[in-house]
Amino acid sequence: MSDSADAAVRGRTGLVLLWAVLLCGAASPVLAADPPPGATLARDAQGGVTLRAVRLMAPLTFDGRLDEEVYRTVPPGGGFVQQIPLAGVPATEATDVWVFFDDRNFYVSAKCYDSHPEREIVTEIRRDGSTMSQNDNFTFVLDTFHDRRSGYYFQTNPLAALREQAMINGLINESWNTVWDVRAARLADGYTVEIVIPFKSLRYRSAGPQSWGINFRRTVRWKNETSNLTRIPVEYGTAGVAQLAVAATLIGIETPPLSKNFEVKPYVLSSLTTDRAARVPFSNDVKAATGIDMKYGLTPSLTADVTVNTDFAQVEEDLQQVNLTRFNLQFPEKRTFFLEGQGIFAFGEQGGDVPTLFFSRQIGLGGGQPVPVIAGARVTGKAGPFDLGLLNIQTGNKASAGAVATNFSAVRVRRDILRRSNVGVLATVRQPASNGLDRNVVFGVDAQLAFFRNIESTVYWARTASPHLQGQDVSYRGRFAYTGDRYGMSADHVVVGANFNPEVGFVRRDDYRRSLVTARFSPRLRTHPVIRRLSWDGSLDYVTDARATVLMDREFEGAFGVDLHNGDSARVRLSEQYERLPARFTIASGVAVPAGVYHQDTLTASYTLGQQRRVSGGLSASRGAFYAGRRTTAGYSGRVVVSPHLVLEPGVTLNWVNLPFGTFSARIISNRLIVTPRPRLGFGSLIQWNAAARQLSASARMSWEYTPGSELFVVYSDGRSTLGRGYPDLVNRSIAVKATRLVRF
């Protein structure tokens, strides 16, 4: 049977299985009994938890101190259970929680007791600060549709920092923001927080009495202890609070009538730009622009977004990376419009060498430059057991980037099955294709299945249609994993055809068939005073061309790691690799590696300082054979906390390469400075020097949320070449001022 016929059979089989599964329903959760009279919390023998919300009869004094009468008359919920380090054991530091509501707002309050409050680790005050989880912190999640799959995540710390995210099927969308507020107070026996969320900031089924899902997580960072209101398996990790299937049930909540759910967010922008490296160089280009984003709730669970004349001047600069392979690098998406709802468009558990069928950075960027986004629309959300995502974006011409007007479309439908599984389809269209002609179409089906606590499986089948590429245009994957805490193993098989070409996606490499097997043994030392966990890992990675006729890569890897109670970890890795280069490629300026077969052995050691430290981050070093020569690397990427208001994030990547074809070094040195006077006001700068590319770049950014949901940005960036003598020559420079205003109806 030919490759194309074989792929077609697999595709038809996958479709039959997919639609058979679509007919299945989701399992109904088992609920705990209601709390008895006079109590707000009940637990059952199976671990189910029910919590009662209480209507406020008098307004709260919103100061974080919990000194109103209601805190003395309404009993709190509590009894948190450890997840880490001793799963299922009561938390060593008590936490009390209350849930209130009135006609306009939803409230959560907490008293976080601490036997040694002077040891609390509090180093993050930024809005949406990524290291807040490495502080002492308090987190809660809401499942307002009580579907046990989608919801909202809110996190704060003793400094009243704010971090919110959206969740779907255990995946977290970090870019989601809404209007809410926090107050906190530090006391002699711990800290307290009060949180208020307008009902207008949430989506729910209808007005009146409701049952929601809810869970709470408390992190005592100086102990590296994580506990939750409900018992969460240790295998789920610290993000287990996002697994809404194991959340508690919130009763007693009464929601007001649904608002219009209509938001308008216009912006004004002024910028001055120079780019001497563009296809058509320009200097001091003055731009003044306006645009608007609109959000409308089509139903309580489906939201439509419209953007007109979109601009992303406020987006932070990418961190530069060293690339010593023949494959392209994939940089993360940072633009808010494309990040919202991103989890719905995720397909087939993408990442690494696995193709990404929908990668939004293909939209609005070209030749390393922004391309004008004329208008776009998106619908995302749930319709019963289905997740829906519809997107259409129209971009314009930009001669300096070599871009022509292009339309991008994506359709995603995914159905919930069982308790934590789903199946779905994805289709994308780019017209014209990247060659400026024809169009590119992609279609795929996938399933992500989770059984019991620890068994996961992912399968997909996808095909692309490009008129200039015929045949070998299919990709498929099957992955099985057991993710137990003590033992783990996985088997993964991926095939990507030579002409598989998703032009609204990303393919790191094509024409390959990859089989990967991994195994892990990671016992926890429950009584050791220093070591928390040991781990032994092994893997075999075997890659051929897509027809399985030529061995391209083979790698054996073994690793040993140690996790300490103080949050530090150490790891040693030894790998042996066989690599066949099908063609010559340039690895550095003036140095090319010829086609051929290469054997490479590498020893790598790393040590990670826990992020709760004042000086944290990862140190690494490696040495080994590299393309018939030798390669030595060293690096550090970390964080230095002067105070919660002043943080440095230095990074150093050093490579010394000695090959028969030439000797070179590849070095990148960077430093980010973060100044945060208040949670909603921040200043940041980033300086990067790429020695191999002879590039020096700098950027500075001010972000001020002057009223909830409305921002002012001032952004400066400067790129220079160090090829010449003296002061680096200017390559590009820009300064932009952008203001937005959120209006809610």
XYZ file of C-alpha atoms in Angstrom:
745
model
C 0.000 0.000 0.000
C 1.339 3.485 -0.864
C 2.093 6.125 1.749
C -0.832 8.290 0.617
C -3.270 5.349 0.619
C -2.016 4.215 4.021
C -2.475 7.734 5.387
C -5.962 7.939 3.905
C -6.970 4.692 5.632
C -5.632 6.021 8.930
C -7.494 9.276 8.366
C -10.828 7.514 7.654
C -10.350 5.248 10.672
C -9.610 8.274 12.838
C -12.745 10.062 11.598
C -14.930 7.041 12.342
C -13.507 6.780 15.859
C -13.841 10.525 16.395
C -17.493 10.751 15.475
C -18.278 7.586 17.424
C -16.788 9.178 20.506
C -18.628 12.447 19.836
C -21.864 10.569 20.542
C -20.673 9.799 24.081
C -21.661 11.986 26.997
C -19.586 13.342 29.847
C -19.609 11.606 33.209
C -21.627 13.339 35.909
C -19.685 14.364 39.015
C -20.586 13.047 42.435
C -21.517 15.896 44.795
C -21.032 16.047 48.562
C -23.989 16.638 50.875
C -24.991 20.205 51.758
C -23.444 21.724 54.895
C -25.605 21.267 58.014
C -27.484 24.278 59.485
C -25.094 26.803 60.978
C -22.094 25.533 58.967
C -20.662 26.630 55.648
C -18.674 23.520 54.703
C -19.323 19.782 54.466
C -17.071 16.859 53.514
C -18.042 13.318 52.609
C -16.181 10.024 52.913
C -15.198 10.085 49.232
C -13.435 13.455 49.575
C -16.202 15.602 48.101
C -16.543 19.110 49.540
C -19.504 21.502 49.511
C -19.127 25.162 50.520
C -21.960 27.640 51.077
C -21.822 31.272 49.907
C -23.512 33.846 52.164
C -25.345 36.983 51.071
C -24.021 40.186 52.640
C -26.574 42.227 54.551
C -24.177 45.163 54.998
C -21.311 46.346 52.803
C -17.749 45.285 53.584
C -15.056 47.802 54.428
C -12.703 46.787 51.655
C -9.342 46.984 53.429
C -8.164 43.361 53.725
C -8.411 43.279 57.537
C -11.466 41.024 58.114
C -12.637 42.977 61.159
C -16.337 43.297 60.255
C -19.020 41.537 62.273
C -19.803 39.121 59.438
C -16.456 37.369 59.951
C -17.454 36.595 63.545
C -20.987 35.430 62.784
C -20.351 33.373 59.622
C -18.175 30.294 60.234
C -15.305 29.923 57.739
C -14.453 26.976 55.558
C -11.113 25.314 56.185
C -9.407 22.006 56.753
C -6.984 22.332 53.839
C -5.219 19.153 52.747
C -1.583 18.943 51.640
C -0.748 18.050 48.082
C 3.012 18.621 48.443
C 5.102 17.367 50.189
C 2.857 14.895 52.100
C -0.196 14.229 49.942
C -3.428 13.770 51.878
C -2.043 15.000 55.217
C -3.655 18.079 56.875
C -1.858 21.358 56.118
C 0.621 22.444 58.765
C -0.567 26.072 58.570
C -4.325 26.669 58.827
C -6.329 28.632 56.262
C -9.883 29.945 56.726
C -11.992 31.058 53.763
C -15.310 32.866 53.350
C -17.404 33.372 50.221
C -19.908 36.259 50.108
C -21.993 38.010 47.489
C -24.376 40.912 47.086
C -26.386 42.253 44.175
C -23.302 43.421 42.253
C -20.194 41.589 43.424
C -18.708 38.238 44.365
C -16.322 38.238 47.351
C -13.654 35.845 48.651
C -11.865 36.444 51.931
C -9.142 34.392 53.587
C -7.152 34.285 56.816
C -3.795 32.583 56.152
C -2.311 31.654 59.529
C 1.477 31.363 59.766
C 3.506 30.194 62.745
C 6.508 32.192 61.471
C 5.203 35.168 59.462
C 8.682 36.708 59.514
C 9.731 33.875 57.164
C 7.082 34.645 54.552
C 8.596 34.974 51.105
C 7.056 37.918 49.264
C 9.072 39.173 46.292
C 6.447 39.821 43.585
C 4.127 42.796 43.279
C 3.743 43.072 39.483
C 0.335 42.692 37.875
C 0.309 39.165 36.373
C 3.818 38.530 37.740
C 4.931 35.085 36.615
C 6.855 34.355 39.833
C 3.941 34.973 42.201
C 3.546 31.208 42.599
C 7.054 31.197 44.090
C 5.835 33.538 46.839
C 3.626 32.775 49.792
C 0.314 33.073 47.969
C -3.405 32.385 48.006
C -5.225 31.139 44.895
C -8.807 30.220 44.114
C -10.584 28.947 41.010
C -14.215 29.336 39.916
C -16.152 26.993 37.643
C -19.176 29.225 37.026
C -20.865 26.819 34.570
C -20.113 23.847 36.831
C -19.023 21.788 33.853
C -15.846 20.651 35.686
C -13.688 21.785 32.738
C -13.569 25.574 32.246
C -13.303 28.436 34.662
C -11.317 31.326 36.135
C -8.133 31.445 38.220
C -7.348 34.280 40.678
C -4.119 34.602 42.671
C -2.748 37.087 45.181
C -0.122 37.337 47.916
C 0.477 39.295 51.153
C 1.285 42.400 49.053
C -2.125 42.263 47.294
C -0.590 41.595 43.897
C -3.078 40.582 41.187
C -2.872 37.663 38.781
C -5.835 36.212 36.893
C -6.131 33.587 34.171
C -8.737 31.590 32.280
C -8.753 27.792 32.318
C -10.057 25.135 29.986
C -9.506 21.390 30.326
C -6.683 21.941 32.808
C -4.831 24.359 30.504
C -4.252 27.918 31.689
C -4.487 31.024 29.501
C -2.185 33.485 31.269
C -3.159 36.455 29.086
C -6.803 36.623 30.200
C -7.528 39.762 32.244
C -10.672 41.157 33.790
C -11.774 43.788 36.300
C -11.315 42.815 39.974
C -9.504 44.055 43.073
C -7.604 42.830 46.154
C -6.670 44.206 49.547
C -4.313 42.462 51.984
C -3.013 42.951 55.515
C 0.049 41.380 57.152
C -0.503 40.421 60.792
C 1.426 38.930 63.687
C -0.035 35.486 62.975
C -0.090 35.489 59.147
C -1.922 37.579 56.588
C -5.470 38.253 55.393
C -6.910 39.064 51.979
C -10.209 40.402 50.681
C -11.059 39.964 46.995
C -13.946 41.527 45.077
C -15.034 40.512 41.573
C -17.970 42.251 39.865
C -20.459 39.720 38.519
C -20.067 41.626 35.242
C -16.487 40.263 35.071
C -17.741 36.666 35.091
C -19.828 34.522 32.765
C -22.495 32.183 34.152
C -25.597 30.392 32.941
C -28.448 32.631 34.118
C -29.752 34.797 36.937
C -30.845 33.392 40.282
C -29.659 30.511 42.482
C -26.526 28.811 41.190
C -24.203 25.914 41.927
C -20.604 26.601 40.924
C -17.346 24.731 41.214
C -14.720 26.271 43.495
C -11.347 25.394 44.965
C -8.670 27.128 47.012
C -4.909 26.658 47.148
C -2.506 27.950 49.789
C 1.250 27.956 49.222
C 3.545 28.361 52.229
C 6.696 28.981 50.266
C 9.158 29.044 53.158
C 8.132 25.416 53.767
C 7.561 24.613 50.090
C 4.158 23.298 51.116
C 1.060 23.378 48.907
C -2.407 22.599 50.249
C -5.931 22.775 48.831
C -9.498 22.814 50.080
C -10.082 19.462 48.338
C -7.694 16.560 48.093
C -5.737 16.808 44.812
C -3.489 13.940 43.665
C 0.206 14.775 43.839
C 0.541 13.611 40.217
C -1.386 16.708 39.074
C 1.421 18.976 40.293
C 0.967 22.447 41.742
C -1.288 23.346 38.790
C -3.692 20.660 40.004
C -5.995 23.372 41.317
C -6.840 23.980 37.641
C -8.234 20.433 37.412
C -11.821 21.406 38.034
C -12.983 17.783 38.089
C -11.679 17.605 41.671
C -13.003 21.017 42.790
C -15.526 21.604 45.558
C -19.143 22.580 44.947
C -20.263 26.108 45.866
C -23.948 26.446 46.776
C -26.103 29.340 47.943
C -24.837 31.797 45.336
C -27.538 33.970 43.746
C -26.442 35.871 40.664
C -27.995 39.093 39.340
C -29.592 39.302 35.874
C -27.039 38.919 33.122
C -25.679 42.223 31.879
C -25.353 43.053 28.203
C -21.803 41.687 28.376
C -20.681 44.348 25.922
C -17.252 45.951 26.221
C -15.610 48.556 24.015
C -11.905 49.330 24.266
C -10.660 52.034 21.875
C -7.022 53.057 21.659
C -4.994 56.005 20.409
C -1.359 55.638 19.356
C 1.470 57.884 18.335
C 4.838 56.501 17.221
C 8.117 57.411 15.564
C 9.978 54.582 13.789
C 13.260 54.046 11.937
C 14.245 50.757 10.247
C 17.374 50.758 8.097
C 17.317 46.952 7.663
C 13.843 46.772 6.145
C 13.351 45.636 2.557
C 12.534 49.293 1.859
C 14.517 51.229 4.513
C 12.872 54.219 6.198
C 13.715 56.764 8.890
C 11.665 58.798 11.362
C 8.324 57.521 10.108
C 5.638 59.315 12.130
C 2.440 57.407 12.763
C -0.763 58.369 14.491
C -3.464 55.741 14.670
C -6.682 54.807 16.364
C -8.380 51.465 16.646
C -10.894 49.602 18.707
C -11.485 46.208 20.291
C -15.025 45.093 21.107
C -16.255 42.145 23.134
C -19.841 40.934 23.191
C -21.414 37.997 25.007
C -23.456 36.171 22.366
C -24.616 33.750 25.065
C -23.506 33.379 28.688
C -20.724 31.073 27.484
C -19.939 32.287 23.943
C -18.046 35.539 23.403
C -17.486 37.464 20.177
C -14.395 39.690 19.821
C -13.941 42.242 17.041
C -10.756 44.185 16.431
C -10.327 47.065 13.973
C -6.981 48.593 12.960
C -5.217 46.595 15.648
C -1.800 47.645 16.885
C 0.517 45.812 19.280
C 3.014 48.574 20.054
C 2.940 47.684 23.774
C 4.175 44.093 23.315
C 7.511 43.262 24.942
C 10.555 42.385 22.835
C 11.466 38.711 22.291
C 14.386 37.237 24.198
C 17.135 36.274 21.767
C 18.232 32.643 21.574
C 21.308 30.767 20.360
C 20.453 28.372 17.531
C 23.171 25.866 16.592
C 20.834 23.505 14.722
C 19.573 23.432 11.154
C 15.984 23.984 12.323
C 14.066 27.217 12.876
C 13.316 28.561 16.350
C 9.757 29.097 17.541
C 9.169 32.267 19.565
C 6.134 32.557 21.859
C 3.043 34.622 21.118
C 2.806 37.740 23.320
C -0.052 39.714 21.733
C -3.121 39.802 23.967
C -5.765 39.527 21.231
C -4.256 36.272 19.964
C -3.495 34.885 23.423
C -7.120 35.100 24.569
C -8.869 31.841 23.744
C -5.573 30.276 22.685
C -6.301 27.085 24.612
C -9.354 26.330 22.457
C -7.251 26.347 19.253
C -4.554 24.068 20.738
C -4.347 20.861 18.712
C -2.791 17.467 19.359
C -0.677 18.480 22.391
C 1.778 20.454 20.287
C 5.369 21.342 21.195
C 8.942 20.373 20.370
C 9.143 18.652 16.995
C 5.370 18.079 16.922
C 3.782 20.417 14.339
C 1.620 23.309 15.505
C -1.416 23.541 13.234
C -2.514 26.972 14.450
C 0.248 29.375 15.474
C -0.999 32.941 15.675
C 2.458 34.504 15.207
C 2.010 33.772 11.500
C -0.634 36.529 11.555
C 0.384 40.181 11.531
C 4.135 39.560 11.322
C 6.339 39.316 8.258
C 10.040 39.694 7.577
C 10.607 40.317 11.273
C 8.281 43.330 11.173
C 4.680 44.017 12.212
C 2.195 43.814 9.326
C -0.985 45.926 9.602
C -4.006 44.072 10.959
C -6.954 45.751 9.238
C -9.716 43.935 11.098
C -10.539 40.622 12.688
C -13.277 38.728 14.471
C -13.264 35.778 16.830
C -15.916 33.700 18.580
C -14.791 31.491 21.461
C -16.469 29.665 24.294
C -18.751 26.744 25.020
C -22.019 25.515 23.566
C -23.168 22.668 25.771
C -20.426 20.014 25.759
C -18.643 21.670 22.805
C -15.759 24.154 22.843
C -15.971 26.450 19.818
C -13.353 28.695 18.261
C -13.899 30.701 15.063
C -11.381 33.272 13.862
C -10.959 35.449 10.783
C -8.241 38.100 10.406
C -7.486 40.346 7.438
C -3.993 41.833 7.179
C -2.805 44.493 4.754
C 0.134 45.160 2.448
C 3.541 46.205 3.745
C 6.273 46.529 1.141
C 9.103 46.902 3.661
C 8.217 43.449 5.060
C 7.472 41.870 1.691
C 3.885 41.214 2.843
C 0.721 41.245 0.739
C -2.881 41.515 1.919
C -3.810 38.131 3.397
C -6.846 36.545 5.015
C -6.404 34.029 7.849
C -9.214 31.782 9.083
C -9.428 29.049 11.714
C -12.295 26.880 12.913
C -12.017 24.687 16.008
C -14.712 22.366 17.430
C -13.962 20.168 20.417
C -16.317 17.977 22.428
C -15.968 17.041 26.082
C -16.143 13.332 26.824
C -15.680 11.354 30.024
C -14.399 13.473 32.949
C -11.175 14.956 31.558
C -11.085 13.987 27.870
C -12.037 15.594 24.590
C -12.100 15.032 20.840
C -12.184 17.650 18.127
C -11.511 18.985 14.647
C -9.473 21.967 13.428
C -9.360 23.658 10.031
C -7.309 26.665 8.890
C -7.161 28.625 5.639
C -4.579 31.158 4.476
C -5.382 33.054 1.273
C -3.217 33.790 -0.546
C -0.574 31.350 0.636
C 2.886 32.532 1.674
C 4.007 32.520 -1.971
C 1.422 35.208 -2.703
C -0.624 32.792 -4.844
C -3.268 30.107 -4.400
C -4.326 29.284 -0.841
C -3.260 26.933 1.934
C -5.791 24.705 3.730
C -5.269 22.459 6.765
C -7.681 19.959 8.324
C -7.110 17.744 11.346
C -8.874 15.582 13.934
C -7.516 14.930 17.413
C -8.350 13.365 20.751
C -6.866 13.906 24.181
C -7.896 11.161 26.565
C -7.311 10.970 30.319
C -8.147 7.824 32.289
C -7.986 7.420 36.042
C -5.411 9.755 37.613
C -2.314 8.887 35.665
C -3.043 7.579 32.183
C -3.096 9.955 29.219
C -3.240 9.459 25.482
C -3.081 11.860 22.554
C -3.824 11.060 18.914
C -4.224 13.224 15.833
C -4.378 13.020 12.055
C -3.942 16.108 9.862
C -3.565 16.933 6.186
C -2.582 20.078 4.319
C -3.565 21.194 0.824
C -1.173 23.429 -1.105
C -1.539 23.463 -4.917
C 2.236 23.600 -5.421
C 2.834 20.626 -3.067
C 1.283 17.281 -3.971
C 1.476 14.052 -1.966
C 3.267 13.341 1.333
C 1.102 16.038 2.926
C -0.116 14.131 6.000
C 0.945 14.127 9.648
C -0.293 11.883 12.444
C 0.611 11.066 16.011
C -0.119 8.598 18.776
C 1.113 9.106 22.340
C 0.489 7.101 25.504
C 1.760 8.119 28.931
C 1.576 6.895 32.502
C 2.287 9.901 34.742
C 2.402 8.443 38.241
C 4.284 10.297 40.934
C 6.738 7.460 41.656
C 6.876 5.860 38.213
C 6.333 7.273 34.752
C 6.624 6.098 31.191
C 5.555 7.221 27.742
C 5.588 6.043 24.136
C 5.198 8.549 21.313
C 5.108 8.117 17.537
C 4.922 11.109 15.150
C 4.991 11.205 11.355
C 5.302 14.403 9.284
C 5.284 14.187 5.489
C 7.793 16.036 3.335
C 5.032 18.304 1.954
C 3.074 18.791 5.177
C 2.709 22.569 5.090
C 0.422 24.286 7.663
C 0.970 27.951 6.769
C -1.106 29.223 9.710
C 0.971 26.931 11.910
C 4.584 26.040 12.559
C 6.640 23.005 11.524
C 10.140 22.810 12.972
C 11.156 19.926 10.692
C 9.427 17.889 7.993
C 9.849 14.521 6.266
C 10.434 12.499 9.412
C 9.063 9.604 11.448
C 9.886 9.781 15.150
C 9.506 7.185 17.885
C 10.252 8.231 21.457
C 10.158 6.035 24.563
C 10.800 7.375 28.069
C 10.842 5.870 31.563
C 11.133 7.471 34.998
C 11.595 6.342 38.601
C 11.181 9.200 41.089
C 10.708 8.178 44.730
C 9.920 10.755 47.414
C 11.997 10.543 50.598
C 9.280 11.357 53.107
C 11.573 11.470 56.155
C 14.865 12.792 54.795
C 15.756 16.196 56.323
C 17.247 17.666 53.109
C 16.239 15.664 50.033
C 12.600 15.646 48.960
C 12.785 13.535 45.809
C 15.197 11.563 43.620
C 14.632 10.821 39.954
C 16.162 8.552 37.345
C 15.137 9.118 33.725
C 15.953 7.319 30.517
C 14.843 7.764 26.910
C 15.377 6.514 23.380
C 14.612 8.883 20.511
C 14.646 7.291 17.033
C 14.043 9.391 13.896
C 13.942 8.269 10.263
C 12.663 9.909 7.126
C 8.855 9.712 6.748
C 9.112 6.525 4.650
C 11.249 4.816 7.347
C 14.052 4.097 4.857
C 16.898 6.234 6.240
C 17.958 6.697 9.865
C 18.252 10.449 10.513
C 18.725 10.738 14.275
C 19.075 8.407 17.234
C 19.647 9.531 20.793
C 20.020 7.629 24.058
C 19.710 9.745 27.170
C 20.011 9.042 30.874
C 19.596 11.516 33.712
C 19.678 11.664 37.493
C 18.062 14.456 39.504
C 17.678 15.547 43.121
C 14.953 17.855 44.463
C 15.598 19.458 47.857
C 13.107 20.607 50.478
C 14.400 24.174 50.142
C 13.243 24.349 46.502
C 16.647 23.803 44.894
C 17.286 20.974 42.439
C 20.271 19.422 40.676
C 20.440 17.291 37.538
C 23.094 15.423 35.545
C 22.382 14.199 32.008
C 24.410 12.040 29.632
C 23.374 11.659 25.993
C 24.732 9.746 23.018
C 23.493 10.913 19.618
C 23.749 9.765 16.029
C 22.816 12.494 13.507
C 22.719 12.377 9.721
C 22.879 15.775 8.055
C 21.166 15.528 4.660
C 22.671 18.792 3.434
C 25.320 21.329 4.307
C 24.179 24.120 6.630
C 25.736 27.309 7.950
C 26.094 27.161 11.716
C 27.871 30.488 12.227
C 29.276 33.308 10.155
C 31.905 31.798 7.877
C 31.457 28.284 9.295
C 29.458 25.568 7.504
C 28.943 21.956 8.540
C 29.025 19.558 5.554
C 26.501 16.800 4.979
C 27.388 13.485 6.592
C 26.992 11.306 9.671
C 28.063 12.574 13.099
C 28.304 10.916 16.526
C 27.956 13.174 19.540
C 28.271 12.477 23.270
C 27.363 15.220 25.739
C 27.517 15.502 29.526
C 25.347 18.231 31.053
C 25.067 19.348 34.674
C 22.640 21.915 36.050
C 21.657 23.391 39.383
C 18.485 25.381 39.943
C 18.095 27.782 42.845
C 14.490 27.924 44.063
C 12.657 31.019 42.839
C 11.698 31.963 46.376
C 15.342 32.961 46.988
C 16.535 36.542 46.649
C 18.963 35.232 44.022
C 17.404 32.401 42.049
C 17.586 30.776 38.636
C 19.374 28.016 36.805
C 23.083 27.387 36.294
C 24.156 24.874 33.639
C 27.280 23.617 31.901
C 27.943 20.958 29.278
C 30.770 19.525 27.225
C 30.898 16.949 24.485
C 31.466 15.987 20.871
C 29.764 18.222 18.343
C 29.868 17.747 14.534
C 33.319 16.092 14.546
C 34.604 18.711 16.989
C 33.953 19.832 20.557
C 31.434 22.129 22.177
C 31.482 23.633 25.666
C 28.564 25.620 27.067
C 27.771 27.519 30.234
C 24.773 29.572 31.166
C 22.752 31.293 33.832
C 19.197 32.574 33.681
C 17.773 33.946 36.874
C 16.279 36.602 39.059
C 17.776 38.923 41.662
C 15.277 40.503 44.040
C 16.519 43.745 45.568
C 13.012 44.347 46.909
C 9.503 43.472 45.690
C 9.607 46.824 43.895
C 13.023 46.366 42.225
C 14.068 43.167 40.435
C 16.867 42.223 38.022
C 16.645 39.266 35.630
C 20.129 38.586 34.200
C 20.850 35.950 31.584
C 24.089 34.607 30.112
C 24.450 31.969 27.376
C 28.004 31.029 26.356
C 29.029 28.548 23.649
C 32.602 27.740 22.614
C 32.667 25.578 19.482
C 35.794 24.079 17.915
C 35.097 22.243 14.628
C 37.335 20.972 11.831
C 35.486 23.460 9.617
C 36.066 26.477 11.856
C 36.117 27.792 15.399
C 33.631 30.266 16.817
C 31.818 31.347 19.959
C 28.133 32.159 20.374
C 27.306 34.392 23.301
C 24.173 36.188 24.428
C 24.166 38.413 27.501
C 20.978 40.080 28.687
C 19.501 41.834 31.663
C 15.950 42.886 32.435
C 15.259 45.591 35.025
C 11.784 45.637 36.589
C 10.550 48.507 38.752
C 7.043 48.181 40.218
C 5.955 51.063 42.461
C 2.412 49.635 42.652
C 0.717 46.462 41.361
C -0.912 48.371 38.490
C 2.112 50.516 37.580
C 5.333 49.070 36.230
C 8.525 50.043 34.431
C 10.798 47.590 32.671
C 13.873 47.610 30.485
C 15.680 44.872 28.574
C 19.234 45.003 27.199
C 20.542 42.154 25.017
C 23.908 41.622 23.333
C 24.205 38.857 20.751
C 27.915 38.540 20.018
C 27.514 36.046 17.167
C 24.961 38.196 15.332
C 26.821 41.383 16.301
C 23.589 42.879 17.634
C 22.928 45.127 20.612
C 19.302 45.815 21.474
C 17.622 47.770 24.224
C 14.024 48.472 25.132
C 12.127 50.255 27.886
C 8.436 50.005 28.719
C 6.024 51.714 31.076
C 2.650 50.114 31.767
C 0.058 51.896 33.894
C -3.427 50.518 34.474
C -4.808 53.907 35.470
C -8.287 52.489 35.996
C -9.242 48.789 35.971
C -9.067 47.517 32.391
C -7.682 50.775 30.922
C -3.949 51.255 30.295
C -1.303 53.730 29.240
C 1.881 52.412 27.612
C 5.106 54.190 26.712
C 7.542 51.931 24.821
C 11.038 52.596 23.449
C 13.192 50.121 21.500
C 16.611 50.429 19.901
C 18.535 47.909 17.788
C 22.183 48.404 16.819
C 24.953 46.613 14.940
C 28.376 46.115 16.526
C 30.082 45.173 13.233
C 31.790 48.533 12.858
C 34.253 50.316 15.073
C 33.242 52.765 17.744
C 29.689 53.307 18.926
C 27.295 50.657 17.512
C 25.489 51.722 14.349
C 21.733 52.248 14.496
C 19.658 49.568 12.711
C 16.167 50.284 14.006
C 14.535 52.453 16.635
C 11.016 53.260 17.724
C 9.128 55.101 20.412
C 5.404 54.683 20.902
C 2.760 56.050 23.245
C -0.492 54.121 23.427
C -3.575 54.669 25.585
C -6.631 52.429 25.904
C -9.955 52.980 27.648
C -12.338 50.204 28.686
C -16.065 50.976 28.624
C -18.446 48.292 29.902
C -22.183 48.203 29.271
